[in-house]
Amino acid sequence: MTLPDPEDRLPDPSETPRREFLKAAVALGGSAGLSACVEAPAADPGGAADLADVPTGDPDAVPDRQHAWNEALPTDADGNVRPPRHHVLRYADLGFDPTDGDERAAARETLREALSALERAFAWSNEGLLFTVGYAPAYFDRFDASLPASVDLPAPTALTEMEDPAFDEADLLIHLASDAPAALLSADEALFGDAGAVRSGDREEQVPNLSGVLDPVDRRTGFVGAGLPREHRGVPGLPEDAPIPEEAPLMMGFRNGFRASQATEDRVTVREGPFSGATTQHVAALRLQLNAWWRQESHAQRVAKLFSPVHAAEERVGDWGEKLGADPAVADLPEDAVAYARDSGVVGHAQKAARAREDGAPLLLRRDFDTTDGDHAGVHFLTNQRRIGEFVRVRAAMTGADIADETAVGSRVNNGILQYVFVRRRGNYLLPPRRHRVLPTPTPE
Amino acid sequence: MTDDTTTEDDATAGPRNGAREPERRADSQITRRRALSAGAVCLAGALAGCASEGGSDRPAGSTAEGEETDGSGTGEGGGPTLARVEDPPDAVYVPTHFEAMRHLDPIRAGPYEVVPMVTYPHAFWTVTGETVERTEPSGAEDVHLMVTVRDPETKAVIPAETGLELTVGRESESGSTHVPWPMVSQEMGLHAGDNVPLGEDGTYEVTVRVGAVDARLTGDYAGRFDESGTGTFTFTFDDEFRSEVVEGIVYVAEGDRGRRGALANAMARMGSQGAEENSDTTEEPHPNGVERWRGGEAGHRYGTYERAPDAGDLPPADALPGTLQGRPVTGDAVLATTLIASGSRFVDDDERYLAVSPRTPYNRSSLPMTALSYEQRREGESVSSGPLTGTLDHELGYHYGAALSDARTGDAVTLTVDTPPQAARHAGYQTAFREMPPVEVELEVPE
Ligand code: HEM
């Protein structure tokens, strides 16, 4: 990914609301983004403005599961977990030969030290820094041994007839997330720039340089949270005048991630084998085109397509999902979605996806966030699940080909939100448990 | 169904004066685009503010100020004139005008042929289940972009929902993807279209992705249209384009607006498919009860013309293969129903095939995205029942079918519309095909 000239990208801080400015700084990244962010005046309601206010961390307090974020995150008034507001995805290839024992040992030492420096510098929370390190099937393919059967990690493929995605095959993906853009960028710069250290509170931690260990391949960014999507109106795909409620965390104008519709962290955890405590991660780069969503559909149509026609008819949702509490109750709709759709002519996204639940329990822990990468509205659709195969199943339920075949519902039109979402890239990863998170072999001891 | 906006017809403030009165045309020859959108294209204006024919979203009299509602006055800026149909019937009716559009050269997209058309943004109605909602151009959209998907060999319209995507951007830039609405219009028949924002004047590139056809494929179509295909076309967005599509608008005679009938399909003018014009040989009332009548304006025809047998999305009812069982009308749609003898390609050897082909009256356009089911009864007892499956066949066209294993003359077959056609509608179709009560045919089974 080529970084544009900073002058091109950063708005004038004196004329830009701080929140918007910080988001631009996260998207820009690098030392320019970091210093812009640290120097920007006034506090973002979401996170500490100044590194001096970011809480410091304790590696002993970090859980063994890399995906154990829920306990470290705040909940809203209804008990739903509120995700970190700012995100960076760093794709990287190995900068050494992992089959050479000495090179690998040295690289492991460097990366281990870098990650613990981050843990010491930043509290494991939305106010500090949450991160995961994931490994692609392409990474494990470098070894002679193969992954144990307890890990289901196929190479990414197209999952519907409607997409021709590119595949992310970089060796590894580091996901950094925080409410505090300064913390996020400082970690990002220490790992992939030449900052050499991270600072928070009154602490400064040296971070060994990762060049030679990891070669950066791509950097993607995003955001989720009340107020943020509104500020991006005007980017292609998101109309300037989109009436997104201030409280809505997503560009489509609603909240998601209700507790009852999310898998628990236990449910997405690999239970057996050397990687017990791991999870798999799927990351899809989606583009959004919300012109018709915001300019042609009514609120009732949007509710019908995102939740269900019943939600629209009974006005269950409210303006942005505030009436739903912790349970959108999409699973208690009629089980026979085809019969339902023959009658209604339209099916809701969440309603379709909920068909893939197992014994009533959702299979995916969705941690997606919006983006304007590539100067276009989009979503980094990031999920955790025990097996990639479970994601594939849920995605098939969301595609609803059976419904399109047998009803008046189209393959995209009136079929949930498929009219608005376009898959551009897919990638699969394993997030090993923390004890194996540094350059593991397929069969760690 | 809910729709509070359909008591009036499209008031698209057509620049009637621009089109017809030379001294006004000078006014509408505006050289800068934004000026155009304020004046002549109240095009767009017609579109955005003025065109709000839906009574509910416009303060009474705000746009039709001091005008007759029949469109004889002039709008502001010397441009648009408002015209709208008050109280259209719950049926197909003649709207106020013919749209003008730029037809671009057909392109190939895998196994499909795609015919692109571009015009000014305009209002249309989306259908979500039972709800029909009017959608106005927002003012930010620059064109109404349309494509029709055809069989490259026969040029027959592939009248099924095809999962289309249009990726629109400046030449050589990556563009933004829109899913156009499957739509029916009297002039265009079934196509897919959307109002799309562009930006500056210039050349735009559109990459069309045709997905797999959302239907069972039979006959020559089996195996031909079950994969996706991609192709690209370009068009120029500039003053010349805008003037062309605005000035080409042709108004229907005042007394004919709102009458039951339709604008003749554009194919009648284009002379493609070997059909120079729609035929109008019959004087019998239409199966929907409408007396035959004809009108015309500046080479454009409207009324109750039937399309020529070899033109259009679908064969005429009496040209369908098999034995025609009837052409019952519901919601002003004609459900042409035929029974195909055993031994056909559609079903197992000894079964007969019941095929129902819903079409618009007069123009015979396909009405896809409908859910239909049937029940066959004999002496009051149910013999068989079930859903009819959306199927695309090279002879029958797009239809809904089921196997009948035991069909006898005199059996009653009830056809039920579970979901009315979900294709979006242009003016003149938005009040039809909505309330669609069940209809019945009595089987006539040849020996
Ligand atoms: C633009 C993208 C998307 C938006 C705005 C969106 C939004 C939503 C919303 C508002 C809900 C309601 C309930 C909740 O989140 O708790 C939901 C549920 C869900 N979505 Fe999405 N979604 C998107 C994409 C996807 C994708 C790509 C998948 C992939 C399979 C997916 C899978 C699910 C699942 C599994 C549920 C929960 C169903 C249940 O209750 O069991 N979503 N989504």
PDB file of C-alpha atoms in Angstrom, chain B residues 11-249:
ATOM      1  CA  ALA B  11     -44.946  15.046 -12.514  1.00  0.00           C
ATOM      2  CA  THR B  12     -41.552  14.889 -14.035  1.00  0.00           C
ATOM      3  CA  ALA B  13     -41.163  18.425 -14.954  1.00  0.00           C
ATOM      4  CA  GLY B  14     -40.214  17.687 -18.437  1.00  0.00           C
ATOM      5  CA  PRO B  15     -38.602  20.546 -20.236  1.00  0.00           C
ATOM      6  CA  ARG B  16     -41.445  20.489 -22.566  1.00  0.00           C
ATOM      7  CA  ASN B  17     -40.751  23.920 -23.747  1.00  0.00           C
ATOM      8  CA  GLY B  18     -37.143  23.142 -24.342  1.00  0.00           C
ATOM      9  CA  ALA B  19     -38.196  20.268 -26.444  1.00  0.00           C
ATOM     10  CA  ARG B  20     -40.859  21.959 -28.419  1.00  0.00           C
ATOM     11  CA  GLU B  21     -40.480  25.658 -28.509  1.00  0.00           C
ATOM     12  CA  PRO B  22     -37.411  26.916 -30.284  1.00  0.00           C
ATOM     13  CA  GLU B  23     -37.246  30.213 -28.454  1.00  0.00           C
ATOM     14  CA  ARG B  24     -37.107  28.368 -25.193  1.00  0.00           C
ATOM     15  CA  ARG B  25     -34.619  25.881 -26.395  1.00  0.00           C
ATOM     16  CA  ALA B  26     -32.134  28.679 -26.454  1.00  0.00           C
ATOM     17  CA  ASP B  27     -32.693  29.083 -22.758  1.00  0.00           C
ATOM     18  CA  SER B  28     -32.006  25.510 -22.082  1.00  0.00           C
ATOM     19  CA  GLN B  29     -28.769  25.439 -24.019  1.00  0.00           C
ATOM     20  CA  ILE B  30     -26.866  26.061 -20.909  1.00  0.00           C
ATOM     21  CA  THR B  31     -23.203  25.609 -21.181  1.00  0.00           C
ATOM     22  CA  ARG B  32     -22.308  24.862 -17.614  1.00  0.00           C
ATOM     23  CA  ARG B  33     -23.498  21.735 -16.065  1.00  0.00           C
ATOM     24  CA  ARG B  34     -24.507  23.013 -12.675  1.00  0.00           C
ATOM     25  CA  ALA B  35     -26.478  25.731 -14.325  1.00  0.00           C
ATOM     26  CA  LEU B  36     -28.161  23.076 -16.329  1.00  0.00           C
ATOM     27  CA  SER B  37     -29.178  21.221 -13.263  1.00  0.00           C
ATOM     28  CA  ALA B  38     -30.789  24.347 -11.963  1.00  0.00           C
ATOM     29  CA  GLY B  39     -32.639  25.137 -15.127  1.00  0.00           C
ATOM     30  CA  ALA B  40     -33.248  22.845 -17.973  1.00  0.00           C
ATOM     31  CA  VAL B  41     -32.668  19.806 -15.994  1.00  0.00           C
ATOM     32  CA  CYS B  42     -34.729  20.803 -13.382  1.00  0.00           C
ATOM     33  CA  LEU B  43     -34.202  17.838 -15.331  1.00  0.00           C
ATOM     34  CA  ALA B  44     -32.529  16.982 -12.345  1.00  0.00           C
ATOM     35  CA  GLY B  45     -34.730  19.564 -10.944  1.00  0.00           C
ATOM     36  CA  ALA B  46     -37.614  17.961 -12.494  1.00  0.00           C
ATOM     37  CA  LEU B  47     -36.009  15.326 -10.827  1.00  0.00           C
ATOM     38  CA  ALA B  48     -35.249  16.488  -7.460  1.00  0.00           C
ATOM     39  CA  GLY B  49     -37.572  19.181  -6.348  1.00  0.00           C
ATOM     40  CA  CYS B  50     -40.094  19.671  -8.994  1.00  0.00           C
ATOM     41  CA  ALA B  51     -40.575  16.123 -10.000  1.00  0.00           C
ATOM     42  CA  SER B  52     -41.932  15.247  -6.702  1.00  0.00           C
ATOM     43  CA  GLU B  53     -45.179  14.057  -8.025  1.00  0.00           C
ATOM     44  CA  GLY B  54     -45.879  12.269  -4.828  1.00  0.00           C
ATOM     45  CA  GLY B  55     -48.245  14.638  -3.216  1.00  0.00           C
ATOM     46  CA  SER B  56     -47.190  13.799   0.277  1.00  0.00           C
ATOM     47  CA  ASP B  57     -43.607  14.912   0.117  1.00  0.00           C
ATOM     48  CA  ARG B  58     -44.254  18.276  -1.369  1.00  0.00           C
ATOM     49  CA  PRO B  59     -46.098  21.166   0.137  1.00  0.00           C
ATOM     50  CA  ALA B  60     -49.293  21.630  -1.757  1.00  0.00           C
ATOM     51  CA  GLY B  61     -48.890  23.897  -4.696  1.00  0.00           C
ATOM     52  CA  SER B  62     -45.236  24.510  -4.113  1.00  0.00           C
ATOM     53  CA  THR B  63     -44.108  23.296  -7.449  1.00  0.00           C
ATOM     54  CA  ALA B  64     -47.237  23.467  -9.425  1.00  0.00           C
ATOM     55  CA  GLU B  65     -47.654  27.062  -8.474  1.00  0.00           C
ATOM     56  CA  GLY B  66     -50.308  28.742 -10.446  1.00  0.00           C
ATOM     57  CA  GLU B  67     -50.175  26.035 -13.021  1.00  0.00           C
ATOM     58  CA  GLU B  68     -52.638  23.716 -14.388  1.00  0.00           C
ATOM     59  CA  THR B  69     -51.812  20.276 -13.333  1.00  0.00           C
ATOM     60  CA  ASP B  70     -51.948  19.246 -16.928  1.00  0.00           C
ATOM     61  CA  GLY B  71     -48.589  20.618 -17.769  1.00  0.00           C
ATOM     62  CA  SER B  72     -49.480  23.561 -19.921  1.00  0.00           C
ATOM     63  CA  GLY B  73     -47.704  26.127 -17.818  1.00  0.00           C
ATOM     64  CA  THR B  74     -44.031  26.784 -17.488  1.00  0.00           C
ATOM     65  CA  GLY B  75     -41.829  26.174 -14.539  1.00  0.00           C
ATOM     66  CA  GLU B  76     -39.218  28.484 -13.191  1.00  0.00           C
ATOM     67  CA  GLY B  77     -36.169  29.367 -15.204  1.00  0.00           C
ATOM     68  CA  GLY B  78     -38.088  28.949 -18.406  1.00  0.00           C
ATOM     69  CA  GLY B  79     -37.399  25.270 -18.232  1.00  0.00           C
ATOM     70  CA  PRO B  80     -39.646  22.624 -16.955  1.00  0.00           C
ATOM     71  CA  THR B  81     -43.341  22.351 -17.152  1.00  0.00           C
ATOM     72  CA  LEU B  82     -45.121  20.247 -14.665  1.00  0.00           C
ATOM     73  CA  ALA B  83     -47.391  17.537 -15.789  1.00  0.00           C
ATOM     74  CA  ARG B  84     -48.924  14.862 -13.729  1.00  0.00           C
ATOM     75  CA  VAL B  85     -51.722  12.434 -13.750  1.00  0.00           C
ATOM     76  CA  GLU B  86     -54.138  12.883 -10.913  1.00  0.00           C
ATOM     77  CA  ASP B  87     -55.564   9.722  -9.480  1.00  0.00           C
ATOM     78  CA  PRO B  88     -54.180   7.080 -11.782  1.00  0.00           C
ATOM     79  CA  PRO B  89     -56.122   3.814 -11.935  1.00  0.00           C
ATOM     80  CA  ASP B  90     -54.922   0.737 -10.007  1.00  0.00           C
ATOM     81  CA  ALA B  91     -53.791  -0.605 -13.332  1.00  0.00           C
ATOM     82  CA  VAL B  92     -51.289   0.025 -16.083  1.00  0.00           C
ATOM     83  CA  TYR B  93     -51.824   3.540 -17.424  1.00  0.00           C
ATOM     84  CA  VAL B  94     -50.272   5.982 -19.854  1.00  0.00           C
ATOM     85  CA  PRO B  95     -47.924   8.347 -18.031  1.00  0.00           C
ATOM     86  CA  THR B  96     -47.231  11.900 -19.070  1.00  0.00           C
ATOM     87  CA  HIS B  97     -44.230  11.489 -21.320  1.00  0.00           C
ATOM     88  CA  PHE B  98     -41.755   9.367 -23.197  1.00  0.00           C
ATOM     89  CA  GLU B  99     -38.264   9.517 -21.841  1.00  0.00           C
ATOM     90  CA  ALA B 100     -35.328  10.168 -24.082  1.00  0.00           C
ATOM     91  CA  MET B 101     -32.142   8.244 -23.579  1.00  0.00           C
ATOM     92  CA  ARG B 102     -28.819   7.572 -25.202  1.00  0.00           C
ATOM     93  CA  HIS B 103     -28.506   4.023 -26.476  1.00  0.00           C
ATOM     94  CA  LEU B 104     -24.939   2.748 -26.438  1.00  0.00           C
ATOM     95  CA  ASP B 105     -23.523  -0.109 -28.453  1.00  0.00           C
ATOM     96  CA  PRO B 106     -24.189  -3.554 -27.022  1.00  0.00           C
ATOM     97  CA  ILE B 107     -21.231  -5.281 -25.388  1.00  0.00           C
ATOM     98  CA  ARG B 108     -20.422  -8.866 -24.498  1.00  0.00           C
ATOM     99  CA  ALA B 109     -20.124  -9.991 -20.899  1.00  0.00           C
ATOM    100  CA  GLY B 110     -19.191 -13.669 -20.901  1.00  0.00           C
ATOM    101  CA  PRO B 111     -22.129 -15.589 -22.331  1.00  0.00           C
ATOM    102  CA  TYR B 112     -24.394 -12.532 -22.189  1.00  0.00           C
ATOM    103  CA  GLU B 113     -24.983  -9.491 -24.337  1.00  0.00           C
ATOM    104  CA  VAL B 114     -25.547  -6.277 -22.455  1.00  0.00           C
ATOM    105  CA  VAL B 115     -27.307  -3.256 -23.942  1.00  0.00           C
ATOM    106  CA  PRO B 116     -26.444  -0.074 -22.048  1.00  0.00           C
ATOM    107  CA  MET B 117     -28.594   3.064 -21.954  1.00  0.00           C
ATOM    108  CA  VAL B 118     -28.082   6.349 -20.151  1.00  0.00           C
ATOM    109  CA  THR B 119     -30.504   9.129 -19.376  1.00  0.00           C
ATOM    110  CA  TYR B 120     -31.169  11.802 -16.759  1.00  0.00           C
ATOM    111  CA  PRO B 121     -31.879  10.716 -13.169  1.00  0.00           C
ATOM    112  CA  HIS B 122     -35.564  10.213 -12.616  1.00  0.00           C
ATOM    113  CA  ALA B 123     -38.042   8.965 -10.085  1.00  0.00           C
ATOM    114  CA  PHE B 124     -39.056   5.327  -9.868  1.00  0.00           C
ATOM    115  CA  TRP B 125     -40.756   3.047  -7.383  1.00  0.00           C
ATOM    116  CA  THR B 126     -39.055   0.257  -5.460  1.00  0.00           C
ATOM    117  CA  VAL B 127     -40.989  -2.758  -4.262  1.00  0.00           C
ATOM    118  CA  THR B 128     -40.155  -4.394  -0.938  1.00  0.00           C
ATOM    119  CA  GLY B 129     -42.580  -7.193  -0.289  1.00  0.00           C
ATOM    120  CA  GLU B 130     -45.934  -5.462  -0.244  1.00  0.00           C
ATOM    121  CA  THR B 131     -44.578  -1.968   0.037  1.00  0.00           C
ATOM    122  CA  VAL B 132     -44.177   0.231  -3.011  1.00  0.00           C
ATOM    123  CA  GLU B 133     -42.099   3.313  -2.348  1.00  0.00           C
ATOM    124  CA  ARG B 134     -41.380   6.192  -4.602  1.00  0.00           C
ATOM    125  CA  THR B 135     -37.740   7.169  -4.840  1.00  0.00           C
ATOM    126  CA  GLU B 136     -36.688  10.593  -6.004  1.00  0.00           C
ATOM    127  CA  PRO B 137     -33.339  11.514  -7.430  1.00  0.00           C
ATOM    128  CA  SER B 138     -31.543  13.247  -4.597  1.00  0.00           C
ATOM    129  CA  GLY B 139     -29.968  15.978  -6.670  1.00  0.00           C
ATOM    130  CA  ALA B 140     -26.559  14.388  -6.175  1.00  0.00           C
ATOM    131  CA  GLU B 141     -27.092  11.770  -8.812  1.00  0.00           C
ATOM    132  CA  ASP B 142     -26.091  12.620 -12.346  1.00  0.00           C
ATOM    133  CA  VAL B 143     -27.493   9.913 -14.602  1.00  0.00           C
ATOM    134  CA  HIS B 144     -29.959   7.101 -14.696  1.00  0.00           C
ATOM    135  CA  LEU B 145     -27.901   4.171 -15.889  1.00  0.00           C
ATOM    136  CA  MET B 146     -29.639   1.164 -17.400  1.00  0.00           C
ATOM    137  CA  VAL B 147     -28.729  -2.151 -18.923  1.00  0.00           C
ATOM    138  CA  THR B 148     -30.708  -4.899 -20.565  1.00  0.00           C
ATOM    139  CA  VAL B 149     -29.256  -8.393 -20.664  1.00  0.00           C
ATOM    140  CA  ARG B 150     -29.868 -10.421 -23.820  1.00  0.00           C
ATOM    141  CA  ASP B 151     -29.056 -13.696 -25.445  1.00  0.00           C
ATOM    142  CA  PRO B 152     -26.318 -12.708 -27.924  1.00  0.00           C
ATOM    143  CA  GLU B 153     -27.554 -15.238 -30.454  1.00  0.00           C
ATOM    144  CA  THR B 154     -31.273 -14.546 -30.549  1.00  0.00           C
ATOM    145  CA  LYS B 155     -31.203 -11.037 -29.063  1.00  0.00           C
ATOM    146  CA  ALA B 156     -34.027 -12.167 -26.783  1.00  0.00           C
ATOM    147  CA  VAL B 157     -34.076 -10.304 -23.479  1.00  0.00           C
ATOM    148  CA  ILE B 158     -33.067 -12.541 -20.627  1.00  0.00           C
ATOM    149  CA  PRO B 159     -35.944 -11.579 -18.462  1.00  0.00           C
ATOM    150  CA  ALA B 160     -34.775 -13.018 -15.199  1.00  0.00           C
ATOM    151  CA  GLU B 161     -33.008 -11.385 -12.309  1.00  0.00           C
ATOM    152  CA  THR B 162     -29.339 -11.706 -13.127  1.00  0.00           C
ATOM    153  CA  GLY B 163     -27.512 -10.400 -10.051  1.00  0.00           C
ATOM    154  CA  LEU B 164     -26.080  -7.455 -11.966  1.00  0.00           C
ATOM    155  CA  GLU B 165     -23.317  -5.180 -10.735  1.00  0.00           C
ATOM    156  CA  LEU B 166     -22.278  -1.931 -12.393  1.00  0.00           C
ATOM    157  CA  THR B 167     -18.910  -0.538 -11.376  1.00  0.00           C
ATOM    158  CA  VAL B 168     -18.846   3.093 -12.423  1.00  0.00           C
ATOM    159  CA  GLY B 169     -15.874   5.456 -12.457  1.00  0.00           C
ATOM    160  CA  ARG B 170     -13.702   7.761 -14.506  1.00  0.00           C
ATOM    161  CA  GLU B 171     -11.791   5.909 -17.191  1.00  0.00           C
ATOM    162  CA  SER B 172      -8.949   3.860 -15.702  1.00  0.00           C
ATOM    163  CA  GLU B 173      -9.966   4.577 -12.133  1.00  0.00           C
ATOM    164  CA  SER B 174     -11.316   1.823  -9.951  1.00  0.00           C
ATOM    165  CA  GLY B 175     -14.869   3.095  -9.651  1.00  0.00           C
ATOM    166  CA  SER B 176     -17.688   2.310  -7.302  1.00  0.00           C
ATOM    167  CA  THR B 177     -20.023  -0.653  -7.572  1.00  0.00           C
ATOM    168  CA  HIS B 178     -23.806  -0.294  -7.709  1.00  0.00           C
ATOM    169  CA  VAL B 179     -26.389  -3.040  -7.880  1.00  0.00           C
ATOM    170  CA  PRO B 180     -29.001  -1.669 -10.271  1.00  0.00           C
ATOM    171  CA  TRP B 181     -32.630  -2.367  -9.471  1.00  0.00           C
ATOM    172  CA  PRO B 182     -34.379  -4.842 -11.741  1.00  0.00           C
ATOM    173  CA  MET B 183     -37.035  -2.577 -13.194  1.00  0.00           C
ATOM    174  CA  VAL B 184     -39.944  -2.582 -15.578  1.00  0.00           C
ATOM    175  CA  SER B 185     -40.817   0.360 -17.727  1.00  0.00           C
ATOM    176  CA  GLN B 186     -43.292   0.581 -20.522  1.00  0.00           C
ATOM    177  CA  GLU B 187     -40.711   1.844 -22.959  1.00  0.00           C
ATOM    178  CA  MET B 188     -37.760  -0.289 -21.871  1.00  0.00           C
ATOM    179  CA  GLY B 189     -39.448  -3.446 -20.724  1.00  0.00           C
ATOM    180  CA  LEU B 190     -37.497  -5.335 -18.114  1.00  0.00           C
ATOM    181  CA  HIS B 191     -34.064  -3.882 -17.497  1.00  0.00           C
ATOM    182  CA  ALA B 192     -31.941  -2.943 -14.523  1.00  0.00           C
ATOM    183  CA  GLY B 193     -31.287   0.645 -13.642  1.00  0.00           C
ATOM    184  CA  ASP B 194     -30.344   3.111 -10.971  1.00  0.00           C
ATOM    185  CA  ASN B 195     -29.726   6.793 -10.426  1.00  0.00           C
ATOM    186  CA  VAL B 196     -25.973   7.098 -10.044  1.00  0.00           C
ATOM    187  CA  PRO B 197     -23.752   9.966  -8.866  1.00  0.00           C
ATOM    188  CA  LEU B 198     -20.792  10.669 -11.158  1.00  0.00           C
ATOM    189  CA  GLY B 199     -19.012  13.959 -10.601  1.00  0.00           C
ATOM    190  CA  GLU B 200     -17.290  16.103 -13.169  1.00  0.00           C
ATOM    191  CA  ASP B 201     -18.021  16.024 -16.873  1.00  0.00           C
ATOM    192  CA  GLY B 202     -15.960  13.514 -18.778  1.00  0.00           C
ATOM    193  CA  THR B 203     -15.756   9.976 -20.000  1.00  0.00           C
ATOM    194  CA  TYR B 204     -16.961   7.314 -17.608  1.00  0.00           C
ATOM    195  CA  GLU B 205     -16.279   3.633 -17.706  1.00  0.00           C
ATOM    196  CA  VAL B 206     -18.777   1.054 -16.533  1.00  0.00           C
ATOM    197  CA  THR B 207     -17.827  -2.540 -15.838  1.00  0.00           C
ATOM    198  CA  VAL B 208     -20.861  -4.775 -15.921  1.00  0.00           C
ATOM    199  CA  ARG B 209     -20.848  -8.064 -14.068  1.00  0.00           C
ATOM    200  CA  VAL B 210     -23.740 -10.317 -14.931  1.00  0.00           C
ATOM    201  CA  GLY B 211     -24.143 -12.972 -12.269  1.00  0.00           C
ATOM    202  CA  ALA B 212     -25.756 -16.304 -12.826  1.00  0.00           C
ATOM    203  CA  VAL B 213     -29.388 -16.190 -13.910  1.00  0.00           C
ATOM    204  CA  ASP B 214     -31.623 -16.615 -10.868  1.00  0.00           C
ATOM    205  CA  ALA B 215     -33.837 -19.289 -12.431  1.00  0.00           C
ATOM    206  CA  ARG B 216     -33.932 -22.894 -13.471  1.00  0.00           C
ATOM    207  CA  LEU B 217     -32.528 -23.097 -17.025  1.00  0.00           C
ATOM    208  CA  THR B 218     -34.118 -25.364 -19.617  1.00  0.00           C
ATOM    209  CA  GLY B 219     -33.897 -26.042 -23.347  1.00  0.00           C
ATOM    210  CA  ASP B 220     -31.132 -24.218 -25.194  1.00  0.00           C
ATOM    211  CA  TYR B 221     -30.496 -22.183 -22.086  1.00  0.00           C
ATOM    212  CA  ALA B 222     -29.529 -25.153 -19.941  1.00  0.00           C
ATOM    213  CA  GLY B 223     -25.838 -24.802 -19.230  1.00  0.00           C
ATOM    214  CA  ARG B 224     -25.514 -21.534 -21.130  1.00  0.00           C
ATOM    215  CA  PHE B 225     -26.319 -18.879 -18.580  1.00  0.00           C
ATOM    216  CA  ASP B 226     -25.272 -20.417 -15.321  1.00  0.00           C
ATOM    217  CA  GLU B 227     -22.044 -18.532 -14.965  1.00  0.00           C
ATOM    218  CA  SER B 228     -21.077 -14.921 -14.532  1.00  0.00           C
ATOM    219  CA  GLY B 229     -19.585 -12.662 -17.191  1.00  0.00           C
ATOM    220  CA  THR B 230     -17.944  -9.257 -17.234  1.00  0.00           C
ATOM    221  CA  GLY B 231     -17.730  -6.527 -19.859  1.00  0.00           C
ATOM    222  CA  THR B 232     -17.009  -2.806 -20.071  1.00  0.00           C
ATOM    223  CA  PHE B 233     -18.520   0.192 -21.829  1.00  0.00           C
ATOM    224  CA  THR B 234     -17.876   3.902 -21.706  1.00  0.00           C
ATOM    225  CA  PHE B 235     -20.044   6.961 -22.079  1.00  0.00           C
ATOM    226  CA  THR B 236     -19.510  10.683 -22.110  1.00  0.00           C
ATOM    227  CA  PHE B 237     -21.183  12.861 -19.558  1.00  0.00           C
ATOM    228  CA  ASP B 238     -21.350  16.412 -20.847  1.00  0.00           C
ATOM    229  CA  ASP B 239     -23.680  19.174 -21.971  1.00  0.00           C
ATOM    230  CA  GLU B 240     -24.394  17.499 -25.236  1.00  0.00           C
ATOM    231  CA  PHE B 241     -25.570  14.384 -23.473  1.00  0.00           C
ATOM    232  CA  ARG B 242     -27.695  16.347 -21.069  1.00  0.00           C
ATOM    233  CA  SER B 243     -29.338  18.419 -23.760  1.00  0.00           C
ATOM    234  CA  GLU B 244     -29.996  15.366 -25.842  1.00  0.00           C
ATOM    235  CA  VAL B 245     -31.791  13.450 -23.149  1.00  0.00           C
ATOM    236  CA  VAL B 246     -33.742  16.407 -21.919  1.00  0.00           C
ATOM    237  CA  GLU B 247     -34.806  17.753 -25.265  1.00  0.00           C
ATOM    238  CA  GLY B 248     -35.766  14.350 -26.520  1.00  0.00           C
ATOM    239  CA  ILE B 249     -38.588  14.040 -24.029  1.00  0.00           C
TER     240      ILE B 249
END
